[in-house]
Coordinates of C-alpha atoms and ligand atoms in Angstrom, one line a residue:
M1 CA 0.0 0.0 0.0
F2 CA 2.9 2.4 0.8
T3 CA 6.1 2.5 -1.1
E4 CA 8.2 4.7 1.1
R5 CA 8.2 4.6 4.8
Y6 CA 8.2 7.5 7.2
R7 CA 10.5 6.0 9.8
S8 CA 10.1 8.5 12.5
H9 CA 7.7 11.0 14.0
H10 CA 9.9 13.8 12.6
D11 CA 9.4 12.4 9.1
A12 CA 5.7 12.6 9.7
E13 CA 6.0 16.1 11.1
N14 CA 7.8 17.2 8.0
R15 CA 5.1 15.8 5.8
L16 CA 2.4 17.3 7.9
A17 CA 4.0 20.7 7.5
E18 CA 4.1 20.3 3.7
L19 CA 0.5 19.3 3.6
L20 CA -0.6 22.3 5.6
D21 CA 1.5 24.7 3.8
P22 CA 2.7 23.2 0.4
G23 CA 4.6 26.4 -0.6
R24 CA 6.6 26.5 2.6
G25 CA 7.7 22.9 3.0
S26 CA 9.7 23.5 6.2
G27 CA 6.7 24.4 8.2
G28 CA 7.7 21.8 10.8
M29 CA 9.7 24.7 12.3
M30 CA 6.4 26.0 13.6
R31 CA 6.7 23.7 16.5
G32 CA 9.8 23.5 18.7
S33 CA 11.0 20.4 17.1
P34 CA 14.4 19.3 15.9
L35 CA 13.4 20.6 12.4
L36 CA 13.6 24.1 13.8
R37 CA 17.2 23.7 14.9
R38 CA 18.2 21.7 11.9
L39 CA 16.9 24.5 9.6
F40 CA 18.8 27.2 11.4
R41 CA 22.0 25.0 11.6
L42 CA 21.8 24.1 7.9
L43 CA 21.3 27.7 6.9
G44 CA 24.0 28.9 9.3
L45 CA 21.6 31.6 10.5
K46 CA 21.8 33.6 13.7
P47 CA 18.3 33.2 15.0
P48 CA 16.2 36.3 14.9
A49 CA 14.9 37.6 18.2
G50 CA 11.5 36.6 16.8
H51 CA 8.5 36.7 19.1
W52 CA 10.4 36.4 22.4
K53 CA 9.0 39.8 23.6
E54 CA 5.4 38.7 23.0
L55 CA 6.1 35.5 24.9
E56 CA 7.9 37.2 27.7
K57 CA 4.9 39.5 28.2
I58 CA 2.7 36.4 28.8
L59 CA 5.4 34.8 31.0
R60 CA 5.5 37.9 33.2
E61 CA 1.7 38.4 33.4
K62 CA -0.1 35.3 34.4
P63 CA 0.5 32.0 36.1
A64 CA -0.1 29.2 33.6
Q65 CA -2.0 26.6 35.7
K66 CA -1.2 23.8 33.3
N67 CA 0.8 20.6 33.1
A68 CA 4.2 21.0 31.7
G69 CA 7.7 19.5 31.2
V70 CA 11.3 20.7 31.1
Y71 CA 13.7 19.5 28.5
I72 CA 17.4 19.9 29.3
H73 CA 19.9 19.3 26.5
V74 CA 23.5 18.2 27.1
P75 CA 25.1 18.2 23.7
Y76 CA 28.3 16.3 24.5
C77 CA 29.3 12.6 24.0
D78 CA 32.5 10.8 24.9
K79 CA 32.5 9.1 21.5
I80 CA 30.5 9.7 18.3
C81 CA 28.4 6.7 17.1
S82 CA 28.7 5.7 13.5
F83 CA 25.0 6.3 12.7
C84 CA 24.4 9.5 14.6
N85 CA 23.9 13.0 13.4
L86 CA 22.0 14.3 16.4
N87 CA 22.8 17.7 17.9
R88 CA 26.0 16.6 19.8
T89 CA 29.7 17.1 19.7
E90 CA 32.6 15.2 21.2
R91 CA 33.1 16.3 24.8
K92 CA 36.9 16.5 24.4
G93 CA 37.9 19.9 25.9
A94 CA 34.4 20.9 26.9
D95 CA 34.1 22.9 30.1
L96 CA 31.3 21.0 31.8
D97 CA 31.4 23.1 35.0
A98 CA 30.7 26.1 32.8
Y99 CA 28.0 24.3 31.0
T100 CA 26.4 23.3 34.3
G101 CA 26.5 27.0 35.3
Y102 CA 24.8 28.0 32.1
L103 CA 22.0 25.4 32.7
V104 CA 21.5 26.6 36.2
S105 CA 21.3 30.3 35.1
E106 CA 18.7 29.3 32.5
I107 CA 16.7 27.3 35.1
K108 CA 16.7 30.4 37.4
K109 CA 15.7 32.7 34.5
W110 CA 12.7 30.6 33.4
G111 CA 11.7 29.8 37.0
G112 CA 11.5 33.5 37.8
Y113 CA 8.5 34.1 35.6
P114 CA 5.0 34.0 37.2
Y115 CA 3.7 31.9 34.3
I116 CA 6.2 29.1 35.0
Q117 CA 5.4 29.3 38.8
G118 CA 1.7 28.5 38.0
Q119 CA 2.6 25.3 36.2
H120 CA 2.6 21.7 37.3
I121 CA 5.9 20.4 36.1
E122 CA 5.4 16.7 35.8
S123 CA 8.4 15.7 33.7
V124 CA 12.0 16.7 33.5
Y125 CA 13.9 15.1 30.7
F126 CA 17.7 15.2 30.3
G127 CA 18.5 14.4 26.6
G128 CA 21.5 14.8 24.4
G129 CA 24.1 14.0 23.5
T130 CA 24.8 12.0 26.6
P131 CA 23.7 13.9 29.7
T132 CA 25.7 11.5 31.9
V133 CA 29.0 13.0 30.7
L134 CA 28.2 15.3 33.6
N135 CA 29.5 14.1 36.8
T136 CA 27.4 13.3 39.9
G137 CA 28.2 16.7 41.5
Q138 CA 27.2 18.6 38.4
F139 CA 23.9 16.6 38.2
Q140 CA 23.2 17.3 41.9
T141 CA 23.7 21.1 41.2
I142 CA 21.3 21.1 38.3
L143 CA 18.7 18.9 40.1
S144 CA 18.8 21.2 43.2
A145 CA 18.3 24.2 41.0
L146 CA 15.3 22.6 39.3
K147 CA 13.8 21.8 42.7
D148 CA 14.4 25.3 44.0
H149 CA 13.1 27.2 41.0
F150 CA 10.5 25.1 39.3
P151 CA 7.1 23.9 40.7
L152 CA 7.8 20.2 40.2
T153 CA 5.0 17.9 41.1
G154 CA 5.6 15.4 44.0
D155 CA 5.8 12.5 41.6
C156 CA 7.6 14.3 38.8
E157 CA 9.2 12.0 36.3
I158 CA 12.9 12.8 36.2
S159 CA 14.4 11.0 33.3
V160 CA 18.0 10.8 32.1
E161 CA 19.4 9.5 28.8
S162 CA 22.7 7.7 29.0
T163 CA 25.1 5.3 27.4
Q164 CA 26.3 2.4 29.5
H165 CA 29.9 3.3 29.9
N166 CA 29.2 6.5 31.9
L167 CA 26.4 5.2 34.0
G168 CA 27.7 2.5 36.4
V169 CA 25.7 1.2 39.4
K170 CA 27.4 3.7 41.8
K171 CA 26.6 6.8 39.7
A172 CA 23.1 5.6 39.1
A173 CA 22.5 5.2 42.8
A174 CA 23.8 8.7 43.5
L175 CA 21.5 10.1 40.8
E176 CA 18.6 8.1 42.1
A177 CA 19.2 9.6 45.6
A178 CA 19.2 13.1 44.0
G179 CA 15.8 12.4 42.5
V180 CA 16.3 10.7 39.1
N181 CA 13.6 8.0 38.7
R182 CA 14.0 7.0 35.1
F183 CA 16.9 6.0 32.9
S184 CA 16.9 5.5 29.2
I185 CA 20.0 3.7 28.1
G186 CA 21.3 3.7 24.5
I187 CA 22.3 0.1 23.9
Q188 CA 21.2 -0.3 20.3
T189 CA 22.2 -4.0 20.0
F190 CA 23.8 -6.6 22.2
S191 CA 25.5 -8.3 19.2
D192 CA 29.2 -7.9 19.1
R193 CA 29.2 -7.6 15.4
G194 CA 26.4 -5.0 15.5
R195 CA 28.1 -3.1 18.3
R196 CA 31.3 -2.8 16.3
L197 CA 29.4 -1.6 13.3
L198 CA 27.6 1.1 15.2
A199 CA 30.8 2.1 17.1
R200 CA 29.4 1.3 20.5
T201 CA 31.6 1.0 23.5
Y202 CA 31.6 -2.4 25.4
S203 CA 31.4 -5.9 24.2
E204 CA 28.2 -7.9 24.2
K205 CA 29.2 -9.7 27.4
K206 CA 30.0 -6.4 29.2
A207 CA 26.9 -4.7 27.9
K208 CA 24.7 -7.5 29.3
E209 CA 26.5 -7.6 32.6
E210 CA 26.2 -3.8 33.1
L211 CA 22.5 -3.8 32.2
L212 CA 21.7 -6.7 34.7
A213 CA 23.7 -5.0 37.4
L214 CA 21.8 -1.7 36.8
R215 CA 18.5 -3.5 36.8
K216 CA 19.3 -5.2 40.1
N217 CA 20.3 -2.0 41.8
F218 CA 18.1 0.7 40.4
G219 CA 14.6 0.9 41.7
G220 CA 13.1 3.3 39.1
V221 CA 12.0 2.9 35.5
L222 CA 14.7 1.4 33.3
G223 CA 14.3 1.6 29.5
I224 CA 16.8 0.9 26.7
D225 CA 17.1 1.8 23.0
I226 CA 17.4 -0.9 20.4
I227 CA 18.1 -0.3 16.7
Y228 CA 17.0 -2.9 14.1
S229 CA 17.9 -3.2 10.5
Y230 CA 21.6 -2.4 10.6
P231 CA 23.7 -3.7 7.8
D232 CA 23.3 -7.5 7.4
Q233 CA 21.6 -7.9 10.8
S234 CA 20.4 -11.5 11.0
L235 CA 17.0 -12.5 12.3
D236 CA 18.9 -14.3 15.1
E237 CA 20.6 -11.1 16.1
I238 CA 17.3 -9.2 16.5
R239 CA 15.6 -12.2 18.2
Q240 CA 18.5 -12.3 20.8
D241 CA 18.1 -8.6 21.4
A242 CA 14.4 -9.0 22.0
E243 CA 15.0 -12.0 24.4
M244 CA 17.5 -9.9 26.3
C245 CA 14.9 -7.2 26.8
I246 CA 12.6 -9.8 28.3
S247 CA 15.1 -11.6 30.5
S248 CA 16.8 -8.5 31.8
R249 CA 13.5 -7.3 33.3
I250 CA 13.8 -3.8 31.9
D251 CA 10.6 -1.8 31.9
S252 CA 10.5 -0.5 28.4
V253 CA 12.3 -0.5 25.1
S254 CA 12.4 2.1 22.3
F255 CA 13.1 0.3 19.0
Y256 CA 14.1 2.2 15.9
S257 CA 14.9 1.3 12.4
L258 CA 18.4 2.4 11.6
M259 CA 18.4 5.8 9.9
I260 CA 21.5 6.4 7.9
Q261 CA 21.9 10.1 8.2
K262 CA 23.9 12.0 5.7
G263 CA 27.2 13.0 7.3
S264 CA 27.4 10.1 9.8
A265 CA 30.3 7.7 9.6
L266 CA 28.1 5.0 8.4
S267 CA 26.7 7.1 5.6
N268 CA 30.3 8.1 4.6
A269 CA 31.4 4.4 4.6
L270 CA 28.5 3.5 2.3
E271 CA 29.2 6.4 0.0
Q272 CA 32.9 5.4 -0.3
N273 CA 32.0 1.7 -0.8
E274 CA 33.8 0.6 2.3
L275 CA 30.5 -1.0 3.4
T276 CA 27.6 -2.4 1.4
F277 CA 24.0 -2.7 2.7
K278 CA 21.2 -4.2 0.6
R279 CA 18.1 -3.1 2.3
D280 CA 14.5 -3.0 1.3
I281 CA 11.1 -2.7 3.0
D282 CA 10.8 -6.5 3.6
F283 CA 14.2 -6.5 5.3
D284 CA 13.0 -3.8 7.7
L285 CA 9.5 -5.3 8.2
Q286 CA 10.7 -8.8 9.0
R287 CA 13.1 -7.5 11.7
H288 CA 10.5 -5.0 13.1
N289 CA 7.8 -7.7 13.3
L290 CA 10.0 -10.3 14.9
F291 CA 11.1 -7.9 17.6
Y292 CA 7.6 -6.5 18.1
K293 CA 5.9 -9.9 18.3
T294 CA 8.5 -11.4 20.6
L295 CA 8.0 -8.7 23.1
T296 CA 4.2 -8.4 22.8
E297 CA 3.9 -12.2 23.3
A298 CA 6.0 -11.7 26.4
G299 CA 3.5 -9.2 27.8
F300 CA 4.9 -5.9 26.6
N301 CA 2.4 -3.3 25.3
L302 CA 2.7 -0.7 22.6
L303 CA 3.4 2.7 24.4
E304 CA 4.0 4.6 21.2
L305 CA 5.0 3.7 17.6
S306 CA 8.6 3.0 18.5
K307 CA 8.2 2.0 22.2
L308 CA 7.0 -1.1 24.1
A309 CA 6.6 -1.2 27.8
R310 CA 5.6 -3.7 30.5
P311 CA 2.1 -3.0 31.7
D312 CA 1.9 0.0 34.1
R313 CA 5.7 0.3 34.4
D314 CA 6.6 3.3 32.3
R315 CA 4.2 6.2 32.1
Y316 CA 6.7 8.2 30.0
R317 CA 5.0 11.5 30.8
Y318 CA 7.6 13.4 28.8
I319 CA 6.3 12.0 25.5
H320 CA 2.7 12.8 26.5
I321 CA 3.7 16.4 27.0
Q322 CA 5.8 16.5 23.8
Y323 CA 2.9 15.1 21.7
G324 CA 0.1 16.8 23.6
D325 CA -0.6 20.5 24.3
G326 CA 1.5 20.9 27.5
D327 CA 4.3 23.3 27.6
L328 CA 7.8 22.0 27.2
I329 CA 10.4 24.4 28.5
P330 CA 13.7 24.1 26.6
I331 CA 17.0 24.5 28.5
G332 CA 20.5 24.2 27.2
S333 CA 22.2 24.5 23.8
G334 CA 20.2 22.7 21.2
A335 CA 17.0 22.4 23.3
G336 CA 13.6 22.9 21.5
G337 CA 10.2 23.3 23.1
T338 CA 6.9 25.1 23.1
V339 CA 5.7 27.5 25.7
A340 CA 2.3 29.2 25.7
G341 CA 2.0 28.1 22.0
F342 CA 5.3 29.8 21.0
P343 CA 7.9 27.4 19.6
V344 CA 11.2 28.2 21.4
Y345 CA 14.6 27.0 20.4
S346 CA 17.6 27.6 22.8
M347 CA 20.8 27.8 20.7
A348 CA 23.5 28.9 23.0
P349 CA 24.0 31.3 26.0
G350 CA 22.2 34.5 25.1
R351 CA 20.9 33.1 21.8
R352 CA 17.3 32.0 21.7
M353 CA 14.8 31.9 18.8
T354 CA 11.0 32.2 19.3
A355 CA 8.5 31.7 16.5
A356 CA 4.8 32.8 16.4
P357 CA 2.1 30.4 17.5
N358 CA 0.3 28.6 14.6
P359 CA -3.0 27.3 16.0
R360 CA -3.8 25.2 12.8
Y361 CA -0.4 23.5 12.8
E362 CA -0.7 22.9 16.6
K363 CA -4.1 21.3 16.2
Y364 CA -2.9 18.8 13.6
H365 CA 0.4 18.3 15.4
R366 CA -1.6 17.4 18.5
I367 CA -3.6 14.8 16.5
L368 CA -0.4 13.4 14.9
G369 CA 0.9 13.0 18.5
M370 CA -2.2 11.3 19.6
L371 CA -2.0 8.8 16.7
Q372 CA 1.6 7.9 17.8
F373 CA -0.1 5.9 20.6
G374 CA -1.6 3.5 18.0
V375 CA -5.3 4.0 18.6
Y376 CA -7.6 5.5 16.0
D377 CA -10.9 6.7 17.5
P378 CA -12.8 8.7 14.9
E379 CA -14.9 10.3 17.6
V380 CA -11.8 11.7 19.3
I381 CA -10.2 12.8 16.1
C382 CA -13.3 14.5 14.8
G383 CA -13.8 16.0 18.3
E384 CA -10.5 17.9 17.7
L385 CA -11.1 18.6 14.0
G386 CA -14.8 19.1 13.7
P387 CA -17.6 17.0 12.2
Q388 CA -16.9 18.2 8.6
V389 CA -14.0 15.8 8.4
T390 CA -15.9 12.7 9.6
D391 CA -16.6 11.2 6.1
A392 CA -13.0 11.9 5.0
I393 CA -11.5 10.1 7.9
G394 CA -13.9 7.2 7.6
G395 CA -13.0 7.0 3.8
A396 CA -9.3 7.0 4.6
M397 CA -9.5 4.4 7.3
A398 CA -11.5 1.8 5.3
P399 CA -8.7 0.7 3.0
L400 CA -6.3 0.6 5.9
E401 CA -8.5 -1.8 7.7
K402 CA -8.9 -3.9 4.5
E403 CA -5.1 -4.1 4.2
G404 CA -4.9 -5.4 7.8
L405 CA -3.1 -2.4 9.1
L406 CA -6.0 -1.3 11.4
E407 CA -8.0 -3.7 13.5
P408 CA -11.4 -2.8 15.0
F409 CA -11.9 -3.0 18.7
T410 CA -14.3 -1.5 21.3
S411 CA -13.1 1.5 23.3
E412 CA -15.2 3.1 26.0
G413 CA -18.3 1.5 24.5
R414 CA -17.7 2.6 20.9
Q415 CA -15.9 1.3 17.9
A416 CA -12.3 2.3 17.4
W417 CA -9.3 0.9 15.6
K418 CA -5.8 -0.1 16.7
L419 CA -2.7 -0.8 14.7
S420 CA -1.7 -4.4 13.8
A421 CA 2.0 -5.3 13.9
D422 CA 2.3 -4.3 10.3
G423 CA 0.3 -1.2 11.1
V424 CA 2.8 -0.2 13.8
F425 CA 5.6 -0.5 11.2
W426 CA 3.6 1.8 8.9
G427 CA 2.3 3.9 11.7
N428 CA 3.6 7.3 10.6
N429 CA 2.4 6.7 7.1
I430 CA -1.0 5.8 8.4
A431 CA -1.2 8.9 10.6
V432 CA -0.2 11.1 7.6
T433 CA -2.8 9.4 5.4
I434 CA -5.6 10.2 7.9
L435 CA -4.4 13.8 8.4
D436 CA -4.0 14.3 4.7
A437 CA -7.6 13.3 4.2
A438 CA -8.8 15.6 7.0
I439 CA -6.7 18.6 5.7
K440 CA -8.2 18.1 2.2
A441 CA -11.7 18.0 3.5
E442 CA -11.1 21.0 5.7
N443 CA -9.6 23.0 2.8
S444 CA -12.5 22.0 0.5
N445 CA -15.1 23.0 3.0
A446 CA -13.3 26.3 3.6
G447 CA -13.4 26.8 -0.2
K448 CA -17.1 26.2 -0.2
G449 CA -17.5 28.6 2.8
V450 CA -18.7 25.7 5.0
Ligands
LIG1 S1 23.8 8.0 19.5 FE1 23.8 9.0 21.5 S2 25.8 8.5 22.3 FE2 26.0 8.1 20.1 S3 26.8 10.0 19.3 FE3 24.6 10.1 19.1 S4 23.9 11.2 20.9 FE4 26.1 10.5 21.3

């Protein structure tokens, strides 16, 4: 049914922006997404002051009274992985005390606004890069500043991304004592061959030992990242990765199809014929479905398109805020977020870009986010978009059900649909198909003055 796959939420965001504003194309920048920072980085632009003054007026005037999250970016890694082109740099020579000071000054600045003081901050997410390049003392300083200056809820999810080699049991215990209650560990694969290919530190044996030790000693939510479809990955390799997720008793796993980003070491090796990789949709689909089915048969549930979790173990509030309409306050070089409807991108000390709110994009973006959870409830979708798109959505969903990508079920006493295993694989395409139909119907009704 589909010939090209949108592998990530960001691919779908890009396509959504084009559908809403065909002339503009890069409309994804309307939300505080990585697209925003990529665009400015690619164009080498100094960000305009934009709409900061308008936003600041709101921040000064009224307490928000809404749920929110904080995203803290630490753009340093000990070593650069072969597939990665995220917003990061090698830490060599970086002054991490100075960076900690910058983060604390930003926390104080944001926390000083009445708007922020009215919020219920239910998630703090440290992403990167590798946040755990910071030492325990630096983390404690940042966490204390957060507690002192932000209205964190009593059960606030405090989540830290890490690689294995800079998060041993001792450091994890110190961070847990300081308030961290969720770790997301980039493992990518346990296979020795795969780990060498992806330039991961540690052997299979060591990666497994470290994960088991962390699980035994850390009481919070423990999730890992796994990549499938790396060059020549065998079905046995992906099966073994899935089985390790089960036997290690982790709480959740994010599983991504390898994206070979231009400029990464892997992409360069392919371009220079140092590596070959025959890959097609079936190669990806087989590995996806084997991983997905192995985990769901072991009791894991779909949490979002690229994430499986044990029942009730990982609430992952951060993603609900990011995909929903809560504010996400961006702190640190390379952090993007949205506050009071304004996309904000923090580039470096003293350099911040703020775009104007775009209610139509926000509305569709919210539905795109909702569809990431794999449930299609026409009543809820039309509740957001209005009854004029009901027929269009029904018309778009029918062939998807016929193809076996959507399966009917009863939700809260009414019929809804959920994604099959193949549907999860094509999840971003399916979401874009539904939104495309809704946008066309909305445009056509607007043309008729409906
Ligand atoms: S994958 Fe993670 S650890 Fe590896 S270079 Fe990218 S941000 Fe750093």
